[in-house]
mmCIF file of C-alpha atoms and ligand atoms in Angstrom:
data_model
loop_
_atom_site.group_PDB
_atom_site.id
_atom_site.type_symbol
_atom_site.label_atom_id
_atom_site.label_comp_id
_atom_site.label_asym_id
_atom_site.label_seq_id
_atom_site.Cartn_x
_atom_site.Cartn_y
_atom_site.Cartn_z
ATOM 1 C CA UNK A 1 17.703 5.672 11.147
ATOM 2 C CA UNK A 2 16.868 8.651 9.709
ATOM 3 C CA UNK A 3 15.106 10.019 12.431
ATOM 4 C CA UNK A 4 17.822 8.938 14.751
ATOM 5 C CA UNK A 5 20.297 11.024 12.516
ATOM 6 C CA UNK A 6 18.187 13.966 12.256
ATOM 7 C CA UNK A 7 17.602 13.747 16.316
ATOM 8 C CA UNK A 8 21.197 13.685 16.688
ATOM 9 C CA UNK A 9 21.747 17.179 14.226
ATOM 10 C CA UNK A 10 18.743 19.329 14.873
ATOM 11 C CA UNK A 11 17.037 17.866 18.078
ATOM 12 C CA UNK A 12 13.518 20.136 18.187
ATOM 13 C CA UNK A 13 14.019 23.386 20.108
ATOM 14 C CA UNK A 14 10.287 23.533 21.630
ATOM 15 C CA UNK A 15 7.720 20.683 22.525
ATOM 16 C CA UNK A 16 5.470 20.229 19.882
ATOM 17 C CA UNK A 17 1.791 20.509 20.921
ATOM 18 C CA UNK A 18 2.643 23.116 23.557
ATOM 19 C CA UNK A 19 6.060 25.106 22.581
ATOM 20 C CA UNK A 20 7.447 24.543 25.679
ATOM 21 C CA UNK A 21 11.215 25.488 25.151
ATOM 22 C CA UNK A 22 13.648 22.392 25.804
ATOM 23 C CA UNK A 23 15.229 19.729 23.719
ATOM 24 C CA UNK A 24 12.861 17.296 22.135
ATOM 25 C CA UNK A 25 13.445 14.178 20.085
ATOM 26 C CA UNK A 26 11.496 11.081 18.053
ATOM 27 C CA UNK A 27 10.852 9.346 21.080
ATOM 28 C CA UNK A 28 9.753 11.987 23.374
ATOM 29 C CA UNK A 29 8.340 14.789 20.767
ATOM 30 C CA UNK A 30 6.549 16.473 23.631
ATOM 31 C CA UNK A 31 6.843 17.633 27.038
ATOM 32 C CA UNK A 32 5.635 16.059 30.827
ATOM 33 C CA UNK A 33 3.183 18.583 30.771
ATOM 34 C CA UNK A 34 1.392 17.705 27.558
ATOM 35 C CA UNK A 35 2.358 13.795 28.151
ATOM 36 C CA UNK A 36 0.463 14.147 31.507
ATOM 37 C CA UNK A 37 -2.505 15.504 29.679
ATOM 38 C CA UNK A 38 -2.703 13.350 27.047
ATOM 39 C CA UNK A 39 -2.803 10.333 29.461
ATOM 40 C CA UNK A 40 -5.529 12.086 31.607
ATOM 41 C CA UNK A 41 -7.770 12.865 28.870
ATOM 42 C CA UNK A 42 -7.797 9.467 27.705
ATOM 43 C CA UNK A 43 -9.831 8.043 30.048
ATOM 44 C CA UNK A 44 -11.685 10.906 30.751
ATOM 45 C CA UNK A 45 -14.939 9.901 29.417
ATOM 46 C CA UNK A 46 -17.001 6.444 28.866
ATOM 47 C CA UNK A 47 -16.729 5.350 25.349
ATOM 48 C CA UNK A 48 -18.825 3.354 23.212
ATOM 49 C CA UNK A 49 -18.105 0.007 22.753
ATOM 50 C CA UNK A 50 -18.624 -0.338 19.041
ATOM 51 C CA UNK A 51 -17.486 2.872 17.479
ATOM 52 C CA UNK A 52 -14.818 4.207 20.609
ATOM 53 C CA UNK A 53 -16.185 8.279 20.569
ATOM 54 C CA UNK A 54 -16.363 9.501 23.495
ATOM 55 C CA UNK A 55 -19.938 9.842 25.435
ATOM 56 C CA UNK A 56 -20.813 12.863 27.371
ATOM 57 C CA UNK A 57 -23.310 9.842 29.630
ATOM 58 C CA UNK A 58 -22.576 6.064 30.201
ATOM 59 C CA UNK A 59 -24.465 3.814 27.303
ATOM 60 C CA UNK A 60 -23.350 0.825 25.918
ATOM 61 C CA UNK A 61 -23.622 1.738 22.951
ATOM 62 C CA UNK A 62 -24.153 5.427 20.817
ATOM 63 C CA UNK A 63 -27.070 6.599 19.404
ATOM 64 C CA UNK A 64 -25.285 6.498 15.932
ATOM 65 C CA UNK A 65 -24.215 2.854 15.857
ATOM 66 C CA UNK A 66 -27.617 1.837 17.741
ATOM 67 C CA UNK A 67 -29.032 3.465 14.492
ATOM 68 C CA UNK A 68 -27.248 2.558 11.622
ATOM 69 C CA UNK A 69 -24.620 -0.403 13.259
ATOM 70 C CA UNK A 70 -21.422 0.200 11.676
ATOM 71 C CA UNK A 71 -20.267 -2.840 9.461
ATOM 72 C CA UNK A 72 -16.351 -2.812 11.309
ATOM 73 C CA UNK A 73 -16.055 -4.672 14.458
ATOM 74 C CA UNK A 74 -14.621 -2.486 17.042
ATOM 75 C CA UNK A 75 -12.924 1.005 16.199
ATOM 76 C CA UNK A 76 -10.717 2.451 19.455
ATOM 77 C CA UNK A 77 -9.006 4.895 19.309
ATOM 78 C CA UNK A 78 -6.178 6.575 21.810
ATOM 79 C CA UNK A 79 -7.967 9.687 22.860
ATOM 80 C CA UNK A 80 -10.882 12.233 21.905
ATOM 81 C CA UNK A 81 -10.556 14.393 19.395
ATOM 82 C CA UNK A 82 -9.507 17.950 21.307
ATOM 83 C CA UNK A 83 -6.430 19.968 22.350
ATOM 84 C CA UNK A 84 -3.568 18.414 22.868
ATOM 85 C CA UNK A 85 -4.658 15.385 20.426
ATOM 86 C CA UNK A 86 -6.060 17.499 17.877
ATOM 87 C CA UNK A 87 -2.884 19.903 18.071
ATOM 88 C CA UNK A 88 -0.804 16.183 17.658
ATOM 89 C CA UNK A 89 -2.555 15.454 14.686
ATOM 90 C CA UNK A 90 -2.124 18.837 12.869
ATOM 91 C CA UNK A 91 1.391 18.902 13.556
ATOM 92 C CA UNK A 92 1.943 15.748 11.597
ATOM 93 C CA UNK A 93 -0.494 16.206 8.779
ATOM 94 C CA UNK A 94 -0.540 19.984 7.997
ATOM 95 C CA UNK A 95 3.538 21.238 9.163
ATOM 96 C CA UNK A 96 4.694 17.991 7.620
ATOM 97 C CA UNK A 97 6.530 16.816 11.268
ATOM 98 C CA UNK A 98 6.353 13.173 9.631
ATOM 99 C CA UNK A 99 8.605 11.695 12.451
ATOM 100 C CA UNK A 100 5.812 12.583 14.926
ATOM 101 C CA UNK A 101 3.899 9.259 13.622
ATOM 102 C CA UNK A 102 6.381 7.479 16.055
ATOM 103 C CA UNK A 103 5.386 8.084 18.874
ATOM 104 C CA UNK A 104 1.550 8.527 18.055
ATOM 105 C CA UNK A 105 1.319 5.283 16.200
ATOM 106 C CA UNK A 106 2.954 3.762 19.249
ATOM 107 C CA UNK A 107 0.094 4.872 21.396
ATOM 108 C CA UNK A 108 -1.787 3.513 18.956
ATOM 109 C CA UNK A 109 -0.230 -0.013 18.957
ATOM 110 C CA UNK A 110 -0.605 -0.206 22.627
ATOM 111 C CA UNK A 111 -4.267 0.455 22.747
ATOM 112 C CA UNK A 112 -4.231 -2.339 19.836
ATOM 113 C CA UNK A 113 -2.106 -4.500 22.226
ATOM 114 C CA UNK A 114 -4.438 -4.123 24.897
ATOM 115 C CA UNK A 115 -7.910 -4.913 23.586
ATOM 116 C CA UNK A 116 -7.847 -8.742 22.694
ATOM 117 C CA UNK A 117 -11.357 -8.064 20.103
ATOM 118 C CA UNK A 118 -8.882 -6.786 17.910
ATOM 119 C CA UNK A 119 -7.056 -9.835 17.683
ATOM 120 C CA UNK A 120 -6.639 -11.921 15.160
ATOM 121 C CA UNK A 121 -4.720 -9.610 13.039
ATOM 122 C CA UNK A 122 -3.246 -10.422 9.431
ATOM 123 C CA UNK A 123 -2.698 -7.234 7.904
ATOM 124 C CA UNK A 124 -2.680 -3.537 8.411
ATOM 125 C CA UNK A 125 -4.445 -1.448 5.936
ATOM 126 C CA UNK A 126 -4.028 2.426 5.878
ATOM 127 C CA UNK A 127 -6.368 4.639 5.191
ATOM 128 C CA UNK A 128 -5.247 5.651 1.037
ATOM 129 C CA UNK A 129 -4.460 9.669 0.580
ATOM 130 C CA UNK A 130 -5.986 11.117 -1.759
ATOM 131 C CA UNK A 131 -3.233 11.915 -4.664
ATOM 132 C CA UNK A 132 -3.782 15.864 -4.477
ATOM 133 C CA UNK A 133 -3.166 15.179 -0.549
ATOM 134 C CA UNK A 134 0.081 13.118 -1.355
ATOM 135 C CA UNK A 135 1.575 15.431 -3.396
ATOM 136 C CA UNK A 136 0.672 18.375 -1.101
ATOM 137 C CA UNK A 137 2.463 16.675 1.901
ATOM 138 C CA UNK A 138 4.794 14.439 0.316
ATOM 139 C CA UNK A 139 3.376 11.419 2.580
ATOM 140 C CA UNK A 140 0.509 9.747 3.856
ATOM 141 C CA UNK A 141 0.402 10.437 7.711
ATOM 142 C CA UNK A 142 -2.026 7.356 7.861
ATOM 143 C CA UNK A 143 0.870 5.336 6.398
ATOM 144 C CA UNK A 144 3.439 6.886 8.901
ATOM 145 C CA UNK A 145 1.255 5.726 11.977
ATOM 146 C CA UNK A 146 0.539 2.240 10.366
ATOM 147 C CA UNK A 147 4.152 1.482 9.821
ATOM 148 C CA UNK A 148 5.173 2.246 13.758
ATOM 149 C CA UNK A 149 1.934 0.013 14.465
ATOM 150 C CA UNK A 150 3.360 -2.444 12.241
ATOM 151 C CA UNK A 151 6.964 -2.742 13.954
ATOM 152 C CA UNK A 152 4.990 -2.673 17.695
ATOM 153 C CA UNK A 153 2.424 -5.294 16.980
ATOM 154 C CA UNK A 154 4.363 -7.338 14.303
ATOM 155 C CA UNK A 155 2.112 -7.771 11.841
ATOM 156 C CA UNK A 156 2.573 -6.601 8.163
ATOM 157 C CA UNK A 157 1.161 -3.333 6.846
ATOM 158 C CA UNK A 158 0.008 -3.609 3.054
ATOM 159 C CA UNK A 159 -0.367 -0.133 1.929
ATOM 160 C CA UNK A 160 -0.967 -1.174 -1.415
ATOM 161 C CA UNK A 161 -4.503 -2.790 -1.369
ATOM 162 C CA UNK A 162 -6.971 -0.115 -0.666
ATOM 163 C CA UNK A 163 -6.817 2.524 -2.886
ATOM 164 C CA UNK A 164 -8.599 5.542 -3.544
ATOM 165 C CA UNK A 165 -10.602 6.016 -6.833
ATOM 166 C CA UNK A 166 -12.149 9.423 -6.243
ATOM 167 C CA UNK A 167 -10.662 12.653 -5.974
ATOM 168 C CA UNK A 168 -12.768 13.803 -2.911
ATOM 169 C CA UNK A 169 -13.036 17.038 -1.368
ATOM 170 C CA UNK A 170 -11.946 18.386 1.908
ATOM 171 C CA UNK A 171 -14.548 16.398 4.383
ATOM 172 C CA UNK A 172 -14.136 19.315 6.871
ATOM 173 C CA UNK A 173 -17.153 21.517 6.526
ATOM 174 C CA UNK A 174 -19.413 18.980 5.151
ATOM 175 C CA UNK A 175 -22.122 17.558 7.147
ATOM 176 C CA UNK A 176 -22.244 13.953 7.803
ATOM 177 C CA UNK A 177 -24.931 12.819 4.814
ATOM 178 C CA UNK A 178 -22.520 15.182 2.559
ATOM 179 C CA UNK A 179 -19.627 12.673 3.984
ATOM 180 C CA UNK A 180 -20.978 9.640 3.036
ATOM 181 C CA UNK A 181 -22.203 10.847 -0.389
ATOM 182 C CA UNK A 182 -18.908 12.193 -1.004
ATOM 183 C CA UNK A 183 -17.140 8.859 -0.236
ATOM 184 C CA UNK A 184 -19.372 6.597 -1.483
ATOM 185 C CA UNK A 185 -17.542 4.284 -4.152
ATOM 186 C CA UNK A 186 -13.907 6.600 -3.164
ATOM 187 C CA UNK A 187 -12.186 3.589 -2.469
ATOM 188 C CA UNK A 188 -11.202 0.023 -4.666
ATOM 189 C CA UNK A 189 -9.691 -3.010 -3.380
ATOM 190 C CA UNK A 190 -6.693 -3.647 -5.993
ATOM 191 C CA UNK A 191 -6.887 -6.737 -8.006
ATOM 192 C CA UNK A 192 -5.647 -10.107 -6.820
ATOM 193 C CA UNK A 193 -5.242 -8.978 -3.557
ATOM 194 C CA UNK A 194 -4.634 -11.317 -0.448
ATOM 195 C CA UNK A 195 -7.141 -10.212 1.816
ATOM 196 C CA UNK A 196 -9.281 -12.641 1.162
ATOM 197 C CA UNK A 197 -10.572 -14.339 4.447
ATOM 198 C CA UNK A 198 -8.249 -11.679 6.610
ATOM 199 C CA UNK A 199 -8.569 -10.435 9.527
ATOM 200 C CA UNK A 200 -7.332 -6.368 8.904
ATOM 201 C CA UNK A 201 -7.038 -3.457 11.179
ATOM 202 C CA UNK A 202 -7.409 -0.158 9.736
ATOM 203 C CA UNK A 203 -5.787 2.808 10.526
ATOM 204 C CA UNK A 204 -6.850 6.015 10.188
ATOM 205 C CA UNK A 205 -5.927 9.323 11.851
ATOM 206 C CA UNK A 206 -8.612 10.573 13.005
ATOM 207 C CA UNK A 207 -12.879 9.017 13.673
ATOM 208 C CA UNK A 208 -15.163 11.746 13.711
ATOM 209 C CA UNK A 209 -18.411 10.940 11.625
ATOM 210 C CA UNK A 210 -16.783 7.864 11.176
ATOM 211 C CA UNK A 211 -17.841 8.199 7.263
ATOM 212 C CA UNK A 212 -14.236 7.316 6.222
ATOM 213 C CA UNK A 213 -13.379 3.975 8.292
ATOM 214 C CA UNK A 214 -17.047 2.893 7.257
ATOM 215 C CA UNK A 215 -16.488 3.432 3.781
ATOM 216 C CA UNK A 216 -13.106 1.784 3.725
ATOM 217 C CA UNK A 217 -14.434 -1.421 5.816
ATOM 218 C CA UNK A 218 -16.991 -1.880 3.750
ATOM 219 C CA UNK A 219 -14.768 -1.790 0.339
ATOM 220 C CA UNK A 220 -12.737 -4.286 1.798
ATOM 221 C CA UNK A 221 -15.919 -6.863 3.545
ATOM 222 C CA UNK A 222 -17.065 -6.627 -0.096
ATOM 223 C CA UNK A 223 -13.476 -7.775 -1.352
ATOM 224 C CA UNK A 224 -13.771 -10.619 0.734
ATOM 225 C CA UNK A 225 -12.554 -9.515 4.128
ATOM 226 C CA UNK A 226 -13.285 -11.810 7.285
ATOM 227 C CA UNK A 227 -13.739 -8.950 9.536
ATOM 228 C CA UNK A 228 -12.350 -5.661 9.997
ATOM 229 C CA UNK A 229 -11.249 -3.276 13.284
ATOM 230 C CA UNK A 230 -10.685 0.350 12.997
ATOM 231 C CA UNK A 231 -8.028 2.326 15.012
ATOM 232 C CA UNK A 232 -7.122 5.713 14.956
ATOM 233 C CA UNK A 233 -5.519 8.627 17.110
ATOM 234 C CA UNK A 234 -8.571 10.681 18.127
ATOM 235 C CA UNK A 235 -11.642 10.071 17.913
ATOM 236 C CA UNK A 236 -15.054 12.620 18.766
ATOM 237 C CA UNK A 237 -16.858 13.178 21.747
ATOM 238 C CA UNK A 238 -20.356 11.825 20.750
ATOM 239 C CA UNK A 239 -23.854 13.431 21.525
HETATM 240 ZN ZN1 ZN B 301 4.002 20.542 25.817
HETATM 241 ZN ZN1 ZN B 302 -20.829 4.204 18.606
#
């Protein structure tokens, strides 16, 4: 409603990834051009089928998860981790263009929709901000794109289970062992929690070590999760 209000009074002046002049709105954020290319690069490369980066050759399976298999059972996500997804994802975390998550976590849904290994579903878990991140931004953009999944797939977000303990640092310019030392015990399944025995898709924005969505799945298997699948908007071209 809100967005439909604020469509109506100040549609967007300029597509968002690209700046393309024109009239833009919740539903269609961006223009053909960048629409086009978004589809394109989505199937551009083979993906794994456990983790969903992109592979530069065909394999199964990446060197990473052939290595250390990842606990989650798939994790997809709608497209690698470059312009114009990258540019998507910026948008909506660091300018604060919250009504973005629309029509991202609708992508999202659909790739949810159309891989049946992520099925059964009985909750959606986001990805907990980190409270200096939450009061920076005034949201959690992994909370945005799990409610649109929510409405598209029907199934109940619970955005109240997983929660993060640790005040962690900016993962950006640490390496991947820094990652996983960094998150190691960042995140605490809440007590008396019903996810017991559930099925639960994660969300997250974006899978590039993948140090966060393994972290996260295995705080909730240890809760007592059946089985969890990971998706999320970009993910990164694997070597
Ligand atoms: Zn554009
Ligand atoms: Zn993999």
């Amino acid at each position: 409603m809100q967005n439909l209000l604020m469509d109506i009074i100040f549609p967007q002046q300029a597509c968002c990834i690209c700046r393309e002049p024109g009239i833009y709105r919740t539903r269609k954020p961006w223009c053909e051009k960048c629409e086009e290319s978004l589809a394109i690069m989505q199937k551009s490369l083979p993906i794994c089928d456990k983790c969903g980066k992109y592979l530069e050759d065909a394999e199964e399976i990446c060197a990473e998860c052939r290595k250390n298999p990842p606990l989650f059972d798939i994790a997809r996500a709608v497209g690698p981790y470059d312009e114009p997804y990258r540019i998507a994802i910026k948008v909506l975390k660091f300018m604060g263009r919250r009504h973005l998550a629309v029509r991202m976590g609708r992508m999202m849904a659909q790739v949810v929709n159309e891989e049946p290994r992520f099925w059964p579903i009985d909750f959606i878990i986001p990805v907990p901000a980190s409270p200096g991140h939450l009061k920076q931004r005034g949201f959690n953009q992994t909370e945005e794109l799990g409610r649109q999944i929510s409405r598209d797939i029907r199934v109940k977000m619970d955005a109240s289970t997983l929660k993060r303990v640790k005040e962690t640092p900016s993962q950006r310019e640490l390496s991947r062992e820094e990652r996983e030392k960094n998150l190691l015990c960042a995140f605490r399944v809440q007590e008396n929690s019903n996810i017991y025995r559930k099925n639960l898709l994660l969300v997250d924005d974006v899978y590039t070590t993948g140090s966060t969505s393994k972290e996260c799945t295995r705080t909730l298997l240890d809760a007592g999760a059946a089985r969890v699948c990971v998706i999320t908007w970009a993910t990164g071209i694997g070597f």
